[in-house]
Amino acid sequence: MSELIQAVIDSNEKADLRTFASDLRHQEKRYLLKNDILTAFAEYCHNHQKPENFFSSSNLGKLIYYTQEIIREDSNLCLIIRPKIASEEIYRLTEDLTVEQMPIQELLDVRDRFVNHFHPNEGDILELDFQPFYDYTPTIRDPKNIGKGVQYLNRYLSSKLFQDPKQWLEALFSFLRIHRYNGTQLMINERIQSPQQLSDQIKKAITFVSDRPSEEPFDRLRFVLQLMGFEPGWGNTAGRIHETLELLDQLSDSPDHQSLEAFLSRIPMVFRIVLVSPHGWFGQEGVLGRPDTGGQVVYVLDQARNLEKQLQEDLALAGLDVLNAEPKVIILSRLIANSDGTKCNQRLEKVHGTQNAWILRVPFREFNPKLTQNWITRFEIWPYLETYAIDSERELLAEFQGKPDLIVGNYSDGNLVAFLLSRRLKVTQCNIAHALEKSKYLFSNLYWQESDHNYHFSLHFTADLIAMNAANFIVSSTYQEIVGTPESVGQYESYKSFTMPDLYHVVHGIELFSPKFNVVPPGVNESVYFPYTRYEERIESDRDRIEKLLFTQEDPEHIFGTLDDPSKRPLFSMARLDRIKNLTGLAECFGMNAQLQERCNLILVAGKLRAEETTDHEERDQIEKLYQIIDQYNLHGKIRWLGVRLPKSDSGEIYRVIADRQGVFVQPALFEAFGLTILEAMITGLPTLATQFGGPLEIIQDKFNGFYINPTHLEETAERILEFVSKCDMNPNYWYEISTRAIDRVYSTYTWKIHTTKLLSLARIYGFWNFTSKEDREDLVRYLESLFYLLYKPRAKELMEEHLSR
Ligand code: UDP
Ligand code: LCN
């Protein structure tokens, strides 16, 4: 980057740089983000009559493209440049155009000064640096491969291990001896005493099974195999056992990483899984759409169901039916005594459609019954998590009759509990963020002191740093969740360095190139969400009822608005009413465009209709704002707003009924981490226009199977919707084309089958490597524990005291 800056300075663009920098110095704004920088530069080009291609063809234009932030301090400009994904360089540009590179520590000081929280006379601030712990672990080199951690790790460690055949065979042998199910030995027994004997016995067993009919069940071979030293786990039939033995034989003689991966994927080592999701209303009915209860609950429930199914299949294939092996999945959530008509006050609830998947609800301790017996927003939950983890450990051990094999945390609070549980139980920890709030709330770290009363980001971000560094592996829904796009910073990337003024500076918060990151997107429940064209699977009475509900039914208690012409093409959206979901933005964009109102009705399924019925401040603000927009643009007769909580089965049919009328789904969020509603809409065949900020950018392929919108530009968004609607009016085939491709996109890429196969494979491979390489992470985990006890815990205690005084 320094060459690019130098090239600007050494050329006739120097004058442009000087003038542009001077313009910035005269702006009122002293902290410019990417959008502000682009706007300022566009203005500069306009005012100085620069040629149209100046931005794309000049070096200065390139420099501006890569600049993420500019902070003005006195007459100096501090440029934060992101030359490529996951990297950052900082430069100070003085008034006389000298340029010097700045270390991250200095940038953090600049930011502190910007908010008047720089006090060097009072001593240095705590600096958090995780880099040294990653120095001796493998790291990916090419940013393109970030998120493909397991392939990389497998290749890297295999090549190291395979260099020493003796050590390799020893490792394999030791690993095969450790597997048990309910006390019964799996894989190999004590008749095989050494790696050499293992090699010999494999060959004998291969000869034995290759002579048997390939479909012959394991049961009939069990006795002979046992005498040779082999226990259940190799396969359910002679054919399958033969394949697994051949894989191991190959691994012993001429190992390669693909056979290792294939072999490990067959070993039955995961039987019991915990999915931790403490906050929110976690239930199967009547909870969706409430503040804090959205996609995560849908995701975790679907994941639990599908994990059970996949484990059942895997265990059956491994031949464990002979032991009646039954997998068990527990979703660990919070018991809420005052459950507002939900089942959240029940300790144990079976997950619908499963044999052995449960929601286990453990209450928070009664520190403060006024609070702990009720729903607590995810922003206030922090003081109760440590004791919750301790109580949960006891309950999990009882429910499982032993330890789980894998602990998966969900969201910041669940990941912290997963860390505490994994630490205590010595079990593999997997993290799923769903959404990291740091990048969602602008300047949330810089101004944490101003917003801590409502949001408690000091606890939140500390918990995030602890959990993401502690995790053995991290599952993300998209690539950009980790490292963003060439234009925007990723969610995990935003933890790389940041300041929490007066609390700490993070100089290296997470290693983005670590192979712990794996992209594994979720799917949709295909029995609820399926294409509108599958008429034979749809229930006619449901369709009629939902048609009425959406377009004509009068129910002022739950529905606002009567449509003047219910036959117009419906524009549909469904989301929780929080600010970032931006349904108010969609209403405003609809209000701004008369042509759109002529052609379409706007149908919203969202939250509640009355501000006084909610205790969530964001929901209250959004309800008031939505009414104000409806009045301001006089949308009466053109909008329906349903404040209803629908059963899941209805929500599938809603999308289909909208598709029956050749409607459109619009997702206008200011930022969407992933966006399950987008998958739901697309699989039902509803053409979807969704925000370009976040996950939808990866789900949708623009103009092919859906469309991007920029919800910060409302008029332009309205134009894009209108353009699509007009094209469909002119050529009805166009709607069908997009609809069909949307359906194909979800079935080919976003299914739970793909997700669970990959997740279980990750669990096995990371489990193997943790065992084999005996990677010593104790120093890192000790550092994280110190942060937990010395930083997190005292602040959490303060928050609890504040709760008690309310
Ligand atoms: N949902 C619902 N009713 C509502 C709002 C949302 O059933 O009033 C469901 C929706 O169908 C989807 C989930 O909640 O399954 C929202 O997930 P998404 O990932 O889109 O957003 P999140 O709420 O997690 O941010
Ligand atoms: C949280 C979000 O904000 C959504 O974007 C995701 O789809 C959901 O969790 C499930 O991961």
Coordinates of C-alpha atoms in Angstrom, one line a residue, residues 259-581:
S259 CA -8.1 -41.5 3.1
L260 CA -7.6 -40.2 6.6
E261 CA -10.6 -37.9 6.3
A262 CA -12.7 -40.7 4.8
F263 CA -11.6 -43.2 7.5
L264 CA -12.2 -40.8 10.4
S265 CA -15.7 -39.9 9.1
R266 CA -16.6 -43.6 9.6
I267 CA -15.5 -44.0 13.2
P268 CA -18.3 -43.8 15.7
M269 CA -17.0 -41.3 18.1
V270 CA -19.9 -38.9 18.5
F271 CA -23.0 -40.1 20.3
R272 CA -24.1 -37.3 22.6
I273 CA -24.2 -33.7 21.6
V274 CA -25.1 -30.5 23.6
L275 CA -26.3 -27.4 21.7
V276 CA -26.2 -24.5 24.1
S277 CA -28.6 -21.6 23.6
P278 CA -29.5 -19.9 26.9
H279 CA -31.0 -16.5 26.0
G280 CA -34.4 -15.8 24.6
W281 CA -37.6 -17.7 24.5
F282 CA -36.5 -21.2 23.4
G283 CA -39.5 -23.3 22.5
Q284 CA -41.3 -25.0 19.7
E285 CA -44.5 -23.0 19.7
G286 CA -45.5 -19.4 20.2
V287 CA -42.0 -17.9 20.5
L288 CA -40.9 -16.8 17.1
G289 CA -41.0 -13.1 16.3
R290 CA -40.4 -12.0 19.9
P291 CA -37.4 -9.8 20.6
D292 CA -34.3 -12.1 20.8
T293 CA -36.1 -15.1 19.5
G294 CA -35.7 -15.5 15.8
G295 CA -33.5 -17.5 13.5
Q296 CA -31.2 -19.0 16.2
V297 CA -34.1 -21.0 17.7
V298 CA -35.2 -22.2 14.2
Y299 CA -31.6 -23.1 13.4
V300 CA -30.8 -25.0 16.6
L301 CA -34.1 -27.0 16.5
D302 CA -33.6 -28.0 12.9
Q303 CA -29.9 -28.7 13.6
A304 CA -30.8 -30.9 16.6
R305 CA -33.4 -32.9 14.5
N306 CA -31.0 -33.4 11.7
L307 CA -28.0 -34.2 13.8
E308 CA -30.0 -37.0 15.5
K309 CA -31.0 -38.3 12.1
Q310 CA -27.5 -38.2 10.7
L311 CA -26.0 -39.8 13.8
Q312 CA -28.6 -42.6 13.6
E313 CA -27.7 -43.2 10.0
D314 CA -23.9 -43.1 10.8
L315 CA -24.2 -45.4 13.8
A316 CA -26.3 -47.9 11.8
L317 CA -23.8 -47.8 9.0
A318 CA -21.0 -48.4 11.5
G319 CA -22.8 -51.5 12.7
L320 CA -23.7 -50.2 16.1
D321 CA -27.3 -51.5 15.9
V322 CA -26.0 -54.6 17.6
L323 CA -25.5 -52.5 20.7
N324 CA -28.8 -50.7 20.3
A325 CA -26.7 -47.6 20.2
E326 CA -28.9 -44.5 20.3
P327 CA -27.6 -41.0 19.8
K328 CA -28.8 -38.2 22.1
V329 CA -28.9 -34.5 21.4
I330 CA -29.7 -32.0 24.2
I331 CA -30.5 -28.4 23.5
L332 CA -29.5 -26.6 26.7
S333 CA -31.6 -23.5 27.3
R334 CA -33.0 -21.3 30.1
L335 CA -36.0 -22.2 32.2
I336 CA -38.2 -19.1 32.5
A337 CA -40.6 -19.5 35.3
N338 CA -42.9 -16.7 34.2
S339 CA -43.3 -18.2 30.8
D340 CA -46.0 -16.0 29.2
G341 CA -48.0 -19.0 27.9
T342 CA -44.9 -20.7 26.3
K343 CA -43.4 -24.0 27.5
C344 CA -40.3 -22.2 28.6
N345 CA -41.1 -23.1 32.2
Q346 CA -40.9 -26.9 31.4
R347 CA -37.6 -28.5 32.4
L348 CA -37.6 -31.1 29.7
E349 CA -39.4 -31.1 26.3
K350 CA -38.9 -33.6 23.5
V351 CA -38.0 -32.1 20.2
H352 CA -40.9 -32.8 17.8
G353 CA -40.2 -35.5 15.2
T354 CA -37.2 -37.0 17.1
Q355 CA -36.6 -40.1 19.2
N356 CA -34.0 -38.8 21.5
A357 CA -33.5 -35.0 21.1
W358 CA -34.6 -32.8 24.0
I359 CA -34.8 -29.3 25.2
L360 CA -33.4 -29.2 28.7
R361 CA -34.1 -26.0 30.5
V362 CA -32.1 -25.0 33.5
P363 CA -33.1 -21.9 35.5
F364 CA -30.8 -19.1 36.4
R365 CA -30.1 -19.1 40.1
E366 CA -32.5 -16.9 42.2
F367 CA -30.2 -14.0 42.7
N368 CA -33.0 -11.6 41.9
P369 CA -36.4 -13.3 41.5
K370 CA -37.9 -10.2 40.0
L371 CA -35.5 -10.6 37.1
T372 CA -34.4 -14.2 37.0
Q373 CA -37.9 -15.6 36.9
N374 CA -38.6 -13.6 33.8
W375 CA -37.3 -13.3 30.2
I376 CA -34.1 -11.3 30.3
T377 CA -32.8 -9.6 27.1
R378 CA -29.6 -11.0 25.7
F379 CA -27.9 -7.8 26.6
E380 CA -28.4 -8.2 30.3
I381 CA -27.8 -11.9 30.8
W382 CA -24.1 -11.9 31.6
P383 CA -24.1 -12.1 35.4
Y384 CA -26.0 -15.3 35.5
L385 CA -24.0 -17.4 33.1
E386 CA -21.2 -18.8 35.2
T387 CA -23.5 -20.4 37.9
Y388 CA -25.8 -21.4 35.0
A389 CA -22.9 -23.4 33.5
I390 CA -22.1 -25.0 36.8
D391 CA -25.8 -26.1 37.3
S392 CA -26.1 -27.2 33.7
E393 CA -23.0 -29.4 34.0
R394 CA -24.7 -31.4 36.8
E395 CA -28.0 -31.7 34.9
L396 CA -26.3 -32.7 31.6
L397 CA -24.2 -35.4 33.3
A398 CA -27.4 -36.8 34.8
E399 CA -29.4 -36.7 31.5
F400 CA -26.6 -38.2 29.4
Q401 CA -25.5 -40.6 32.2
G402 CA -22.0 -39.4 31.3
K403 CA -20.2 -36.8 29.4
P404 CA -21.2 -35.4 26.0
D405 CA -18.8 -35.9 23.1
L406 CA -19.3 -32.4 21.6
I407 CA -20.5 -29.1 23.0
V408 CA -21.8 -26.5 20.5
G409 CA -22.3 -22.9 21.7
N410 CA -24.7 -20.6 20.0
Y411 CA -24.4 -16.8 20.1
S412 CA -22.2 -14.9 22.5
D413 CA -23.8 -16.1 25.7
G414 CA -24.1 -19.7 24.6
N415 CA -20.5 -19.7 23.4
L416 CA -19.3 -18.5 26.8
V417 CA -21.3 -21.2 28.6
A418 CA -19.9 -23.7 26.0
F419 CA -16.4 -22.5 27.0
L420 CA -17.0 -23.0 30.7
L421 CA -18.6 -26.4 30.2
S422 CA -16.0 -27.6 27.8
R423 CA -13.3 -26.5 30.2
R424 CA -14.8 -28.4 33.1
L425 CA -15.7 -31.5 31.1
K426 CA -12.7 -31.6 28.8
V427 CA -14.9 -31.9 25.7
T428 CA -14.4 -30.5 22.2
Q429 CA -15.9 -27.0 21.9
C430 CA -17.5 -25.7 18.7
N431 CA -18.8 -22.1 18.4
I432 CA -21.6 -20.7 16.2
A433 CA -21.9 -16.9 16.4
H434 CA -25.2 -16.5 14.4
A435 CA -24.6 -12.7 14.7
L436 CA -21.7 -10.9 16.3
E437 CA -23.1 -7.6 17.6
K438 CA -19.9 -5.7 17.4
S439 CA -20.1 -4.9 13.7
K440 CA -23.9 -4.6 13.9
Y441 CA -23.9 -1.6 16.2
L442 CA -21.9 1.1 14.7
F443 CA -19.0 2.4 17.0
S444 CA -20.3 0.0 19.7
N445 CA -16.8 -0.5 21.1
L446 CA -15.6 3.1 20.8
Y447 CA -18.6 4.5 22.6
W448 CA -19.1 1.5 24.8
Q449 CA -19.2 3.7 28.0
E450 CA -22.1 5.8 26.7
S451 CA -24.2 2.7 25.8
D452 CA -23.2 0.3 28.5
H453 CA -26.2 1.0 30.5
N454 CA -28.5 -0.5 27.8
Y455 CA -26.2 -2.9 25.9
H456 CA -23.3 -3.9 28.2
F457 CA -20.9 -4.4 25.3
S458 CA -17.9 -4.4 27.7
L459 CA -19.1 -7.8 28.9
H460 CA -20.4 -8.9 25.5
F461 CA -17.1 -8.3 23.6
T462 CA -15.0 -9.7 26.4
A463 CA -17.1 -12.9 26.4
D464 CA -16.8 -13.0 22.6
L465 CA -13.0 -12.8 22.7
I466 CA -12.8 -15.5 25.3
A467 CA -15.1 -17.9 23.6
M468 CA -13.9 -17.5 20.0
N469 CA -10.3 -18.0 21.1
A470 CA -11.1 -21.0 23.3
A471 CA -13.2 -22.9 20.7
N472 CA -11.6 -25.9 19.1
F473 CA -13.4 -25.1 16.0
I474 CA -15.8 -22.4 14.8
V475 CA -18.7 -22.9 12.4
S476 CA -19.8 -19.9 10.4
S477 CA -22.7 -19.6 8.0
T478 CA -20.8 -17.6 5.4
Y479 CA -17.3 -16.7 4.3
Q480 CA -18.0 -13.0 4.9
E481 CA -19.0 -13.7 8.5
I482 CA -15.3 -14.4 9.1
V483 CA -13.5 -11.9 6.8
G484 CA -16.1 -9.9 5.0
T485 CA -15.8 -8.9 1.3
P486 CA -13.2 -6.9 -0.5
E487 CA -15.3 -3.8 0.4
S488 CA -16.4 -4.6 3.9
V489 CA -14.9 -5.9 7.1
G490 CA -16.1 -9.3 8.4
Q491 CA -17.8 -9.9 11.7
Y492 CA -14.9 -11.9 13.2
E493 CA -12.5 -9.6 11.4
S494 CA -13.9 -6.7 13.5
Y495 CA -12.4 -8.4 16.6
K496 CA -8.9 -8.4 15.1
S497 CA -8.0 -5.1 16.7
F498 CA -10.2 -2.5 18.6
T499 CA -10.2 -0.3 21.5
M500 CA -12.5 -0.3 24.5
P501 CA -11.4 3.1 25.8
D502 CA -10.5 3.0 29.5
L503 CA -10.9 -0.7 29.6
Y504 CA -8.5 -2.4 27.2
H505 CA -6.9 -2.3 23.8
V506 CA -7.0 -5.4 21.6
V507 CA -4.0 -5.5 19.4
H508 CA -4.6 -9.0 18.1
G509 CA -8.0 -10.4 19.1
I510 CA -8.4 -13.4 16.8
E511 CA -6.4 -15.2 14.2
L512 CA -8.5 -15.1 11.0
F513 CA -6.2 -17.4 9.2
S514 CA -6.5 -20.1 11.8
P515 CA -7.8 -23.4 10.5
K516 CA -10.4 -23.4 13.3
F517 CA -12.8 -21.5 11.0
N518 CA -15.1 -23.5 8.9
V519 CA -18.0 -22.3 6.7
V520 CA -20.9 -24.6 7.1
P521 CA -24.2 -22.9 6.2
P522 CA -27.6 -24.0 7.6
G523 CA -30.5 -25.4 5.7
V524 CA -34.3 -25.1 6.0
N525 CA -36.9 -27.5 7.3
E526 CA -37.9 -29.0 4.0
S527 CA -41.1 -30.5 5.3
V528 CA -42.4 -27.0 6.2
Y529 CA -40.8 -24.9 3.5
F530 CA -41.3 -26.5 0.1
P531 CA -42.2 -25.1 -3.4
Y532 CA -45.6 -23.6 -3.8
T533 CA -46.0 -25.8 -6.9
R534 CA -46.3 -29.0 -4.8
Y535 CA -50.0 -28.6 -4.6
E536 CA -50.6 -32.2 -3.6
E537 CA -48.6 -31.6 -0.3
R538 CA -50.5 -28.4 0.5
I539 CA -53.6 -28.4 2.7
E540 CA -56.4 -26.5 1.0
S541 CA -58.1 -25.4 4.1
D542 CA -54.8 -24.0 5.5
R543 CA -54.3 -22.2 2.2
D544 CA -57.8 -20.6 2.3
R545 CA -57.4 -19.6 6.0
I546 CA -54.0 -18.0 5.4
E547 CA -55.3 -16.2 2.3
K548 CA -57.9 -14.6 4.4
L549 CA -55.5 -13.8 7.2
L550 CA -53.1 -12.1 4.8
F551 CA -55.4 -10.2 2.6
T552 CA -59.0 -9.7 4.0
Q553 CA -59.7 -10.9 7.6
E554 CA -60.7 -8.1 10.0
D555 CA -59.1 -8.6 13.4
P556 CA -58.1 -5.3 14.9
E557 CA -56.5 -7.0 17.9
H558 CA -53.8 -8.6 15.7
I559 CA -54.1 -7.1 12.2
F560 CA -53.7 -3.5 11.2
G561 CA -55.0 -2.2 7.8
T562 CA -57.6 -3.1 5.2
L563 CA -56.6 -3.4 1.6
D564 CA -58.4 -1.3 -1.0
D565 CA -57.5 -3.8 -3.6
P566 CA -56.4 -7.1 -2.2
S567 CA -55.7 -8.5 -5.7
K568 CA -52.6 -6.3 -6.3
R569 CA -49.2 -8.1 -6.3
P570 CA -48.1 -8.6 -2.7
L571 CA -44.7 -7.4 -1.5
F572 CA -44.1 -9.4 1.6
S573 CA -41.7 -9.3 4.5
M574 CA -41.5 -11.1 7.8
A575 CA -39.1 -10.3 10.7
R576 CA -38.7 -9.3 14.3
L577 CA -39.3 -5.7 14.9
D578 CA -35.8 -4.6 15.7
R579 CA -34.0 -1.6 14.3
I580 CA -31.5 -3.5 12.2
K581 CA -34.3 -5.6 10.5

